[in-house]
Amino acid sequence: MKIPTPRSLYYGLGKANFIQYIIFAVFLLFFYLPLANLMMLAFGNKYEMPAVVPQEFGFKWWQFVLEQNSLISAIITSFVLAVIVTLVSLLICVPAAYALARFDFPGKSIFQFSFLFSNAFPKMGLYIAIAIVYYKLNLMGTWLGVILLHVINTMMFMTWIPMGAFRSVHRQQEESARDVGAGPFLTFMKITFPLALPGITVASIFTFLASIEEAQGTLMVGFPDIKTVPVELYGIIMQYPTTAGPVLSFILLIPALLILILGRKYISVDSISKGYNMH
Amino acid sequence: MTEQNVKLRISNMTKRYSNGDGVSNIDLEVKEGEIITLLGPSGCGKSTILRTIGGFIGVDQGEILIDGHPVQDLPPEKRPTAMVFQSYNLWPHMTIYDNLAFGLQIKKVPKKEIAARIDRMLQLVHMEGHEKKYPTQLSGGQQQRIAIARALLLEPSVLLLDEPFSALDAKIRAQMREELKRIQQALKITVVFVTHDQEEAMALSDRIVVMNKGAIEQIGGPTEIYDCPRTRYVASFIGEMNFLPGENGTEVAVRPEDIWLDDALDPEMNAVIRTIMPLGHYTRVGLEVGDHFLRAYVPKTDAASLRVDDNVALTFHKKYVYDENGGLLQ
Ligand SMILES: Nc1ncnc2c1ncn2[C@@H]1O[C@H](COP(=O)(O)OP(=O)(O)OP(=O)(O)O)[C@@H](O)[C@H]1O
Ligand SMILES: [Mg+2]
């Protein structure tokens, strides 16, 4: 598939949206200002109250954290898990979203509703219910178990956002593709999917970030073998010097920031619900 | 003149949607190089017929033959047709060039030839130099030109156009109409055009198919349909028509320009002039006959002597009589 160029995005999304993204980026800056504090903690070798700025900057705590084998493996676990969860969720939810957007079938509304269901319960209750089932299926403490749990968690927006994006692709645009000789699959790959891509990207970002920061469920289902960074953070509060915390939070934050900066073109209310506009 | 080939033949075709709407028992023959228009009010089934030809919906019954081959069971990508919709034809994430090239690439046309053909086609629709733009950078009329160009690049046996100009404003619409006619004549391509705009149908078509509630009422050339409307519905739908009750439940129809105001020896009836409205080269005269109103178009010179409240004798130069079912009696 062709990667969209900035030009194709600018014209695909329209000028109004483009300006919105810039405003959004400024907003993010303010929103993330508290992170500056976190950064100072993470990069401060010597930081004694009541100073505003650390007395000495450096990578002392980073070195400390990176020397802990358990922490390194937690970081790797977190990222691998998030990538797998995002891919699995995409594979399951994008076809479902397309079906919901395009076809009428018996039980459609119940099917649609079931995606909301997983997010309708208090999380802890849901996890306990899941844990009971997992014990029976021997999924406790397994990768499969944790992946499934994360996928269930993210199914709602992974289906609903792309569904809106698919709905906004005009039928004539698909029919024109069929008309010039593309079969159903090629039409999906070349027309429908690229036009819905902004919405799908936003949903994937949400899923990735949600998976990275998920702690409760992972702790409950994955313990003791699968430790992600958030799970490890719980332990750190008790075991390690406090300043290791900010370093870990920072590591967790890097992908989020990267994605937000790279993906800022896609992130707007419009692109979530409508995808490309055609005026 | 030699007998022209039949390019498209629809026989006894029926398509009903699950809610009962649709079209029934459609029979239609379109000859090679002909431009035929499906004309009718909103919801009468024009798009339905066009979409069955293009393959976007299946038929319940009947046959569709293009160049003698049955196509009713083929998907759109396998049919020798090309369609232009009212809007949203183009793919906004592709440049104009890519929009045009997509179909040719699927057909594995060599790169050089694609470029040459796109060049020629852009010239034909007067859109040279727009290759690198994106669809949103074009006006509505320009977008439709590109959509038509894309359809023509496929060299279809039949070009299908579903109200392609109805989203454009009146002036551009008239201009696009003329251009379409020019292109159609240059390429001698067979066209099925859908519109609910009479003027557009009259201006473009070799023949017009007048439709009503999912069925064909009359097929004929623009003049034929205007001069000999075979049903009361066609008479009322095409052009202007006065209706008067006749004998035994029949209805008499007469066009405004066929009402003559004179002192003929044998007048049809007497009327009182109620309004006189000069409209340039002719004058619109409102007439009262008993409790009915008629409208007559009178040449400017003849209208000079007319006054409101005058009594006049009317002759109908030409009239139609329809029975109670709307069929033409004479
Ligand atoms: N997919 C569908 N499902 C059910 N009914 C439909 C569907 N498409 C069209 N109809 C109905 O079938 C009838 C004919 O529709 P069609 O679109 O062919 O009309 P049209 O002559 O093209 O009208 P317009 O000038 O408004 O485009 C209408 O009553 C319409 O409501
Ligand atoms: Mg229509």
XYZ file of C-alpha atoms and ligand atoms in Angstrom:
641
model
C 0.000 0.000 0.000
C 1.088 3.505 -0.774
C 2.104 5.648 2.186
C 0.216 8.971 2.191
C 2.456 11.953 1.517
C 2.023 15.227 3.439
C 0.567 16.713 0.259
C -2.031 14.015 -0.126
C -2.928 14.445 3.540
C -3.189 18.198 3.301
C -5.545 18.032 0.369
C -7.307 14.928 1.546
C -8.074 16.426 4.923
C -8.628 20.023 3.891
C -7.165 23.237 5.170
C -9.592 23.644 8.078
C -8.603 20.295 9.540
C -4.960 21.053 9.027
C -5.211 24.177 11.164
C -7.111 22.220 13.775
C -4.203 19.858 14.146
C -1.845 22.697 14.812
C -4.120 24.090 17.515
C -4.383 20.615 18.902
C -0.607 20.323 19.020
C -0.372 23.557 21.021
C -3.016 22.260 23.388
C -1.017 19.091 23.855
C 1.999 21.136 24.835
C 0.165 22.729 27.733
C -1.431 19.486 28.600
C 1.931 17.811 28.866
C 3.632 20.604 30.768
C 3.492 18.587 34.008
C 5.648 16.135 32.154
C 8.415 18.677 32.281
C 8.516 18.057 35.982
C 8.693 14.362 35.411
C 11.539 14.930 33.042
C 13.501 16.898 35.620
C 13.054 14.104 38.082
C 14.161 11.539 35.538
C 17.201 13.468 34.402
C 18.190 14.939 37.764
C 21.193 13.307 39.332
C 20.922 15.476 42.387
C 17.622 17.084 43.202
C 17.045 18.375 46.711
C 14.094 20.363 47.955
C 13.243 23.241 47.713
C 15.076 23.816 44.398
C 12.907 24.243 41.283
C 15.497 22.803 38.991
C 17.715 19.847 39.863
C 21.176 20.773 41.098
C 22.751 18.331 38.734
C 21.448 16.814 35.468
C 22.530 13.466 34.200
C 21.645 9.912 33.406
C 22.259 8.442 36.855
C 18.768 7.053 37.254
C 18.589 5.940 33.693
C 21.742 3.994 34.222
C 20.288 2.518 37.361
C 17.091 1.493 35.665
C 18.800 0.136 32.605
C 21.024 -1.991 34.816
C 18.045 -3.773 36.343
C 17.437 -6.817 34.208
C 13.842 -7.161 35.336
C 13.093 -3.615 34.237
C 14.629 -4.102 30.819
C 12.581 -7.208 30.266
C 9.457 -5.342 31.436
C 10.086 -2.664 28.845
C 10.500 -5.255 26.116
C 7.402 -7.114 27.300
C 5.339 -3.931 27.260
C 6.260 -3.013 23.718
C 6.008 -6.476 22.261
C 2.652 -6.914 23.947
C 1.330 -3.571 22.720
C 2.379 -4.327 19.147
C 0.788 -7.780 19.200
C -2.391 -6.460 20.818
C -2.705 -3.703 18.237
C -2.233 -6.111 15.337
C -4.628 -8.716 16.719
C -7.202 -6.068 17.525
C -6.873 -4.638 14.007
C -7.291 -8.064 12.452
C -10.435 -8.762 14.417
C -12.032 -5.345 14.529
C -11.427 -3.805 11.105
C -13.359 -6.520 9.240
C -16.076 -6.302 11.893
C -16.187 -2.532 11.489
C -16.462 -2.877 7.717
C -19.267 -5.407 7.998
C -21.135 -3.198 10.454
C -20.718 -0.173 8.225
C -21.668 -1.791 4.934
C -23.910 -4.798 5.370
C -27.258 -5.489 6.913
C -27.540 -8.824 8.608
C -29.799 -10.341 11.242
C -28.635 -9.562 14.762
C -26.583 -6.588 13.604
C -27.647 -4.286 16.418
C -26.942 -6.914 19.082
C -23.544 -7.536 17.526
C -22.873 -3.810 17.513
C -24.010 -3.531 21.107
C -21.795 -6.395 22.270
C -18.732 -4.268 21.563
C -19.978 -1.712 24.048
C -20.630 -4.417 26.547
C -17.037 -5.030 27.573
C -16.704 -1.381 28.526
C -20.020 -1.175 30.346
C -18.842 -3.042 33.461
C -16.614 -1.718 36.194
C -13.176 -2.888 35.108
C -12.262 -4.743 38.273
C -15.447 -6.789 38.181
C -14.818 -7.696 34.581
C -11.247 -8.756 35.309
C -12.338 -10.982 38.149
C -14.914 -12.611 35.881
C -12.262 -13.064 33.228
C -9.820 -14.450 35.755
C -12.331 -17.115 36.774
C -12.742 -18.202 33.171
C -8.984 -18.070 32.630
C -8.342 -20.407 35.539
C -10.601 -22.965 33.931
C -8.908 -22.558 30.556
C -5.410 -22.476 32.041
C -4.827 -19.040 30.605
C -3.629 -17.469 33.839
C -0.073 -16.232 33.598
C 0.109 -16.817 29.834
C 0.813 -14.409 27.001
C -2.329 -15.522 25.236
C -4.358 -14.644 28.312
C -2.913 -11.162 28.587
C -3.232 -10.499 24.860
C -6.865 -11.576 24.915
C -7.573 -9.344 27.890
C -6.026 -6.319 26.207
C -7.850 -7.023 22.964
C -11.177 -7.243 24.796
C -10.381 -3.941 26.454
C -9.742 -2.186 23.160
C -12.403 -3.754 20.996
C -14.901 -1.007 21.513
C -13.021 1.882 19.980
C -11.215 -0.395 17.562
C -14.607 -1.206 16.077
C -16.543 1.987 16.521
C -14.005 4.456 15.200
C -13.182 2.505 12.011
C -16.888 1.842 11.537
C -17.493 5.581 11.392
C -14.572 5.922 9.006
C -15.929 3.211 6.689
C -19.394 4.751 6.755
C -17.951 8.010 5.535
C -16.525 6.388 2.410
C -19.160 7.082 -0.219
C -20.664 4.109 -1.939
C -20.127 5.770 -5.320
C -16.391 5.855 -4.633
C -16.388 2.081 -4.173
C -18.729 1.515 -7.080
C -16.566 3.644 -9.370
C -13.629 1.381 -8.546
C -15.632 -1.729 -9.375
C -16.751 0.007 -12.530
C -13.202 0.602 -13.808
C -12.394 -3.052 -13.288
C -11.306 -3.584 -9.682
C -12.700 -6.623 -7.897
C -14.120 -6.365 -4.368
C -10.762 -7.058 -2.677
C -8.760 -4.601 -4.759
C -11.473 -1.994 -4.226
C -11.148 -2.460 -0.480
C -7.354 -2.292 -0.515
C -6.976 0.656 -2.906
C -10.049 2.766 -2.179
C -11.991 1.925 0.951
C -9.096 1.166 3.271
C -6.935 4.200 2.362
C -9.968 6.473 2.679
C -10.754 5.054 6.117
C -7.091 5.008 7.144
C -7.141 8.181 9.263
C -9.854 6.709 11.486
C -8.153 3.329 11.640
C -4.842 4.959 12.547
C -6.404 6.909 15.387
C -8.006 3.743 16.718
C -4.677 1.890 16.482
C -2.912 4.632 18.409
C -5.518 4.455 21.141
C -5.164 0.709 21.290
C -1.389 0.812 21.422
C -1.361 3.408 24.196
C -4.125 1.687 26.138
C -2.179 -1.555 26.030
C 1.064 0.144 27.107
C -0.508 1.689 30.182
C -2.822 -1.150 31.199
C -1.872 -2.311 34.720
C -4.762 -3.783 36.700
C -5.782 -6.528 34.304
C -2.238 -7.461 33.386
C -1.306 -7.671 37.035
C -4.246 -9.914 37.771
C -4.063 -12.215 34.761
C -0.382 -12.152 33.835
C 1.178 -12.456 37.263
C 3.826 -13.667 37.963
C 5.351 -14.419 34.571
C 4.239 -11.495 32.484
C 5.363 -8.175 33.835
C 4.830 -5.053 31.825
C 6.247 -1.677 32.819
C 3.092 -0.511 34.638
C 3.064 -3.768 36.589
C 6.734 -3.317 37.395
C 6.006 0.238 38.512
C 3.796 -1.069 41.290
C 6.728 -3.073 42.583
C 9.152 -0.207 42.234
C 7.145 2.030 44.483
C 7.997 -0.400 47.235
C 11.395 -1.799 46.233
C 13.431 0.775 44.373
C 14.481 4.379 44.983
C 11.589 6.659 44.004
C 13.438 8.369 41.186
C 13.476 5.176 39.154
C 9.699 5.719 38.780
C 9.938 8.863 36.627
C 12.466 7.153 34.393
C 10.088 4.288 33.765
C 7.135 6.619 33.239
C 9.275 8.451 30.783
C 10.095 5.312 28.882
C 6.371 4.564 28.758
C 5.760 8.048 27.503
C 8.222 7.955 24.618
C 6.039 5.883 22.303
C 2.988 7.952 23.177
C 4.769 11.185 22.375
C 6.306 9.782 19.231
C 2.994 8.534 17.980
C 1.208 11.743 18.831
C 3.788 13.818 17.015
C 3.945 11.552 13.986
C 0.232 10.983 13.928
C -0.980 14.469 14.761
C -2.225 14.951 11.223
C -4.709 12.185 11.749
C -5.956 13.224 15.132
C -9.042 15.382 15.079
C -12.666 14.786 15.863
C -13.394 14.960 12.150
C -10.825 12.448 11.116
C -11.987 10.089 13.817
C -15.553 10.090 12.624
C -15.316 10.945 8.969
C -11.906 10.123 7.580
C -11.132 11.975 4.387
C -13.531 14.707 3.436
C -14.713 15.320 -0.073
C -16.302 18.682 -0.606
C -29.678 4.344 -44.444
C -28.509 1.010 -43.127
C -30.026 -0.621 -40.085
C -27.980 0.388 -37.024
C -26.662 -2.289 -34.669
C -28.454 -2.749 -31.381
C -25.852 -2.038 -28.712
C -27.945 -2.588 -25.609
C -31.114 -4.587 -25.279
C -33.145 -4.920 -22.107
C -35.978 -7.382 -22.345
C -38.784 -7.928 -19.876
C -36.569 -6.845 -16.984
C -37.978 -6.570 -13.465
C -36.189 -5.427 -10.345
C -38.040 -4.992 -7.076
C -36.411 -3.954 -3.816
C -37.422 -5.734 -0.626
C -39.855 -2.915 0.163
C -41.735 -3.377 -3.132
C -40.322 -0.330 -4.944
C -38.508 -0.801 -8.220
C -39.157 -1.261 -11.937
C -41.234 -3.830 -13.861
C -41.280 -5.322 -17.345
C -38.756 -2.963 -18.851
C -38.134 -3.373 -22.585
C -35.590 -1.114 -24.210
C -33.320 -1.121 -27.238
C -30.447 1.299 -27.622
C -28.707 1.521 -30.982
C -25.021 1.996 -31.552
C -23.953 5.622 -31.279
C -27.291 6.667 -29.873
C -27.799 8.893 -26.860
C -30.932 7.919 -25.023
C -32.359 9.573 -21.922
C -34.392 8.114 -19.097
C -36.677 10.937 -18.014
C -39.146 10.944 -15.165
C -39.933 12.372 -11.756
C -37.945 11.513 -8.642
C -38.385 7.933 -7.514
C -39.745 6.583 -10.816
C -36.896 4.082 -11.176
C -34.434 5.768 -13.551
C -31.384 5.045 -11.407
C -32.631 1.538 -10.775
C -32.573 0.754 -14.503
C -29.165 2.361 -14.949
C -27.733 0.448 -11.998
C -28.989 -2.870 -13.355
C -27.201 -2.088 -16.630
C -23.993 -1.192 -14.795
C -24.197 -4.289 -12.607
C -24.520 -2.572 -9.237
C -27.813 -4.312 -8.594
C -29.059 -7.628 -9.894
C -32.312 -8.223 -11.742
C -35.205 -10.382 -10.521
C -36.220 -11.334 -14.022
C -35.402 -10.623 -17.642
C -32.285 -10.144 -19.705
C -29.751 -7.433 -20.405
C -27.721 -7.871 -23.586
C -24.739 -5.723 -24.505
C -23.278 -6.346 -27.977
C -25.455 -9.430 -28.030
C -23.995 -10.966 -24.864
C -26.085 -11.441 -21.737
C -24.499 -9.499 -18.871
C -27.153 -9.585 -16.155
C -25.173 -12.061 -14.053
C -21.781 -10.335 -14.344
C -20.309 -8.063 -11.630
C -19.646 -4.431 -12.624
C -15.927 -5.025 -13.202
C -16.707 -7.598 -15.889
C -19.225 -5.477 -17.800
C -18.332 -3.333 -20.810
C -20.070 -0.341 -19.233
C -18.773 2.763 -17.492
C -20.799 4.848 -15.096
C -20.681 8.450 -13.934
C -22.611 9.340 -10.800
C -24.072 12.646 -9.682
C -21.230 13.172 -7.204
C -18.409 11.483 -5.277
C -17.071 9.874 -8.432
C -13.409 10.588 -7.765
C -11.073 9.171 -5.143
C -9.877 12.091 -3.016
C -6.620 10.431 -1.892
C -5.368 10.077 -5.474
C -4.223 12.735 -7.919
C -6.246 13.321 -11.069
C -3.656 11.343 -13.019
C -3.908 8.387 -10.638
C -7.684 8.568 -10.735
C -7.575 8.298 -14.507
C -4.826 5.671 -14.614
C -6.315 3.262 -12.070
C -8.594 1.394 -14.462
C -5.942 1.200 -17.183
C -3.379 -0.150 -14.720
C -5.784 -2.905 -13.742
C -6.125 -3.723 -17.433
C -2.292 -3.906 -17.593
C -2.001 -1.236 -20.254
C 1.713 -0.288 -20.654
C 2.784 2.826 -18.752
C 3.615 4.854 -21.841
C 0.315 4.126 -23.448
C -1.535 5.061 -20.259
C 0.193 8.427 -20.252
C -0.591 9.011 -23.917
C -4.229 8.038 -23.557
C -4.704 10.212 -20.480
C -3.126 13.105 -22.359
C -5.509 12.732 -25.254
C -8.510 12.315 -22.990
C -7.685 15.394 -20.920
C -7.530 17.364 -24.142
C -10.910 16.056 -25.174
C -12.542 17.214 -21.927
C -10.497 20.453 -21.871
C -8.688 19.619 -18.635
C -5.032 19.632 -19.698
C -2.541 20.521 -16.970
C -4.601 19.316 -14.016
C -2.910 15.901 -13.732
C -1.060 16.597 -10.489
C -3.996 18.120 -8.636
C -6.220 16.386 -6.154
C -9.982 16.165 -6.740
C -10.797 18.647 -3.944
C -8.755 21.255 -5.827
C -11.180 21.143 -8.753
C -14.595 22.770 -9.149
C -17.690 20.615 -9.315
C -17.871 20.912 -13.091
C -14.207 20.032 -13.482
C -14.635 17.000 -11.235
C -17.447 15.767 -13.452
C -15.306 16.274 -16.563
C -12.630 14.091 -15.003
C -15.229 11.513 -14.049
C -16.450 11.438 -17.642
C -12.860 11.232 -18.887
C -12.199 8.302 -16.568
C -15.280 6.515 -17.842
C -14.349 7.155 -21.485
C -10.776 5.898 -20.987
C -12.242 2.439 -20.441
C -13.658 2.581 -23.972
C -16.974 1.214 -22.783
C -19.613 -0.236 -25.076
C -22.205 1.808 -23.221
C -21.609 4.943 -21.159
C -24.022 5.334 -18.257
C -24.626 8.771 -16.775
C -26.814 9.197 -13.690
C -27.735 12.875 -13.423
C -24.074 13.826 -13.833
C -24.768 17.552 -14.000
C -27.575 17.982 -11.497
C -25.247 19.124 -8.699
C -23.931 21.958 -10.895
C -25.438 25.404 -11.315
C -27.606 26.169 -14.322
C -25.014 27.908 -16.473
C -22.299 25.272 -16.079
C -24.936 22.616 -16.570
C -25.895 23.969 -19.980
C -22.243 24.198 -20.946
C -21.481 20.639 -19.802
C -24.494 19.392 -21.716
C -23.155 20.863 -24.930
C -19.721 19.434 -24.299
C -21.113 16.004 -23.623
C -23.003 16.167 -26.903
C -19.816 17.216 -28.690
C -17.776 14.393 -27.134
C -20.497 11.864 -27.800
C -20.617 12.832 -31.446
C -16.837 12.872 -31.772
C -16.444 9.380 -30.296
C -19.785 8.030 -31.598
C -20.283 6.380 -28.263
C -23.549 4.865 -27.029
C -24.929 6.726 -24.019
C -27.732 6.114 -21.546
C -28.374 9.331 -19.663
C -30.610 9.785 -16.636
C -32.215 13.092 -15.756
C -35.376 14.559 -14.331
C -34.748 17.782 -16.258
C -36.910 17.924 -19.393
C -34.896 20.617 -21.054
C -31.720 18.590 -20.586
C -33.397 15.515 -22.041
C -34.736 17.447 -25.038
C -31.396 19.102 -25.746
C -29.264 15.951 -25.521
C -31.225 12.999 -26.694
C -31.789 11.115 -29.883
C -34.632 9.402 -28.068
C -36.291 9.912 -24.701
C -37.733 7.219 -22.446
C -40.493 8.763 -20.351
C -40.965 6.850 -17.120
C -43.662 6.815 -14.482
C -43.801 4.768 -11.277
C -41.395 2.037 -12.306
C -42.700 1.586 -15.855
C -41.995 3.031 -19.295
C -44.787 5.267 -20.594
C -43.415 6.215 -23.995
C -40.215 6.033 -26.021
C -39.602 8.451 -28.848
C -37.591 11.340 -30.250
C -37.919 14.713 -28.486
C -40.296 16.084 -31.129
C -42.363 12.942 -31.252
C -42.839 12.922 -27.496
C -43.816 16.560 -27.512
C -46.115 16.350 -30.521
C -47.735 12.969 -29.876
C -47.848 12.202 -26.171
C -49.347 8.737 -26.110
C -50.664 8.878 -22.561
C -52.213 11.573 -20.417
C -49.232 11.244 -18.094
C -46.732 12.033 -20.862
C -48.939 14.902 -22.025
C -48.886 16.434 -18.559
C -45.222 15.706 -17.875
C -43.684 16.957 -21.126
C -44.026 20.661 -21.892
C -47.107 22.680 -20.972
C -50.589 21.340 -21.493
C -54.168 22.497 -20.802
C -56.700 19.872 -19.768
C -60.478 20.165 -20.173
C -63.154 17.589 -19.404
C -64.537 16.021 -22.579
C -67.531 13.750 -23.215
C -68.072 10.427 -21.423
C -65.265 10.794 -18.913
C -62.673 11.624 -21.553
C -60.250 14.474 -21.257
C -59.224 16.966 -23.915
C -55.668 18.235 -23.909
C -54.318 21.174 -25.857
C -50.945 22.911 -25.831
C -50.932 26.677 -25.152
C -49.485 27.447 -28.580
C -52.241 25.424 -30.271
C -55.033 27.616 -28.903
C -55.895 30.226 -31.511
C -57.874 33.326 -30.620
C -59.765 34.386 -33.716
C -63.160 34.820 -35.276
C -63.222 31.488 -37.012
C -66.609 30.465 -38.399
C -66.566 27.314 -36.354
C -65.105 28.153 -32.941
C -64.367 25.347 -30.451
C -65.706 27.452 -27.599
C -65.979 30.968 -26.276
C -63.827 32.355 -23.519
C -63.172 35.512 -21.538
C -59.662 36.971 -21.365
C -58.535 37.242 -17.741
C -54.815 38.024 -17.950
C -52.415 39.263 -20.625
C -48.725 38.869 -19.975
C -46.239 39.922 -22.688
C -43.151 37.677 -22.591
C -41.052 39.036 -25.427
C -41.659 37.279 -28.703
C -45.000 35.857 -27.540
C -47.719 36.790 -25.069
C -49.236 34.584 -22.409
C -53.016 34.930 -22.280
C -55.091 33.566 -19.399
C -58.564 32.455 -20.503
C -61.679 31.513 -18.567
C -64.020 28.933 -20.053
C -66.918 28.220 -17.713
C -65.153 27.274 -14.495
C -61.919 26.227 -16.232
C -58.801 28.211 -16.911
C -56.689 27.808 -20.017
C -53.349 29.236 -20.942
C -52.622 30.302 -24.496
C -49.440 31.550 -26.152
C -50.217 34.164 -28.769
C -47.702 35.734 -31.185
C -46.836 39.305 -30.224
C -48.503 40.892 -33.254
C -51.801 39.050 -32.709
C -51.877 39.959 -29.038
C -51.800 43.716 -29.647
C -55.549 43.929 -30.165
C -56.487 41.847 -27.099
C -57.937 43.420 -23.940
C -58.720 41.941 -20.524
C -62.451 40.997 -20.185
C -62.812 40.694 -23.982
C -64.913 37.803 -25.213
C -63.016 35.660 -27.711
C -63.713 32.611 -29.809
C -61.164 29.789 -29.518
C -60.039 27.267 -32.085
C -57.782 24.368 -31.166
C -55.233 23.984 -33.919
C -54.306 20.606 -32.492
C -55.809 18.654 -29.619
C -55.544 15.283 -27.917
C -58.333 13.246 -26.344
C -57.519 10.748 -23.558
C -59.856 8.090 -22.174
C -60.481 7.633 -18.460
C -57.402 5.353 -18.197
C -55.172 7.989 -19.701
C -54.799 6.270 -23.106
C -54.783 8.380 -26.274
C -58.093 8.190 -28.222
C -57.288 10.685 -30.962
N -31.684 0.203 -2.240
C -33.015 0.442 -2.235
N -33.814 -0.220 -1.380
C -35.143 0.013 -1.384
N -35.778 0.870 -2.181
C -35.032 1.569 -3.051
C -33.605 1.387 -3.124
N -33.126 2.208 -4.071
C -34.193 2.866 -4.570
N -35.336 2.480 -3.961
C -36.691 2.942 -4.269
O -36.996 2.547 -5.598
C -37.679 3.586 -6.278
C -36.917 3.985 -7.516
O -35.662 4.541 -7.112
P -34.636 5.173 -8.137
O -33.434 5.526 -7.360
O -34.469 4.253 -9.278
O -35.408 6.488 -8.579
P -34.926 7.640 -9.558
O -35.896 7.676 -10.677
O -33.503 7.490 -9.902
O -35.165 8.920 -8.661
P -34.265 10.241 -8.508
O -34.625 11.131 -9.656
O -34.731 10.808 -7.214
O -32.837 9.824 -8.496
C -37.837 4.725 -5.272
O -39.146 4.662 -4.739
C -36.816 4.437 -4.224
O -37.280 4.862 -2.965
Mg -31.730 8.570 -9.356
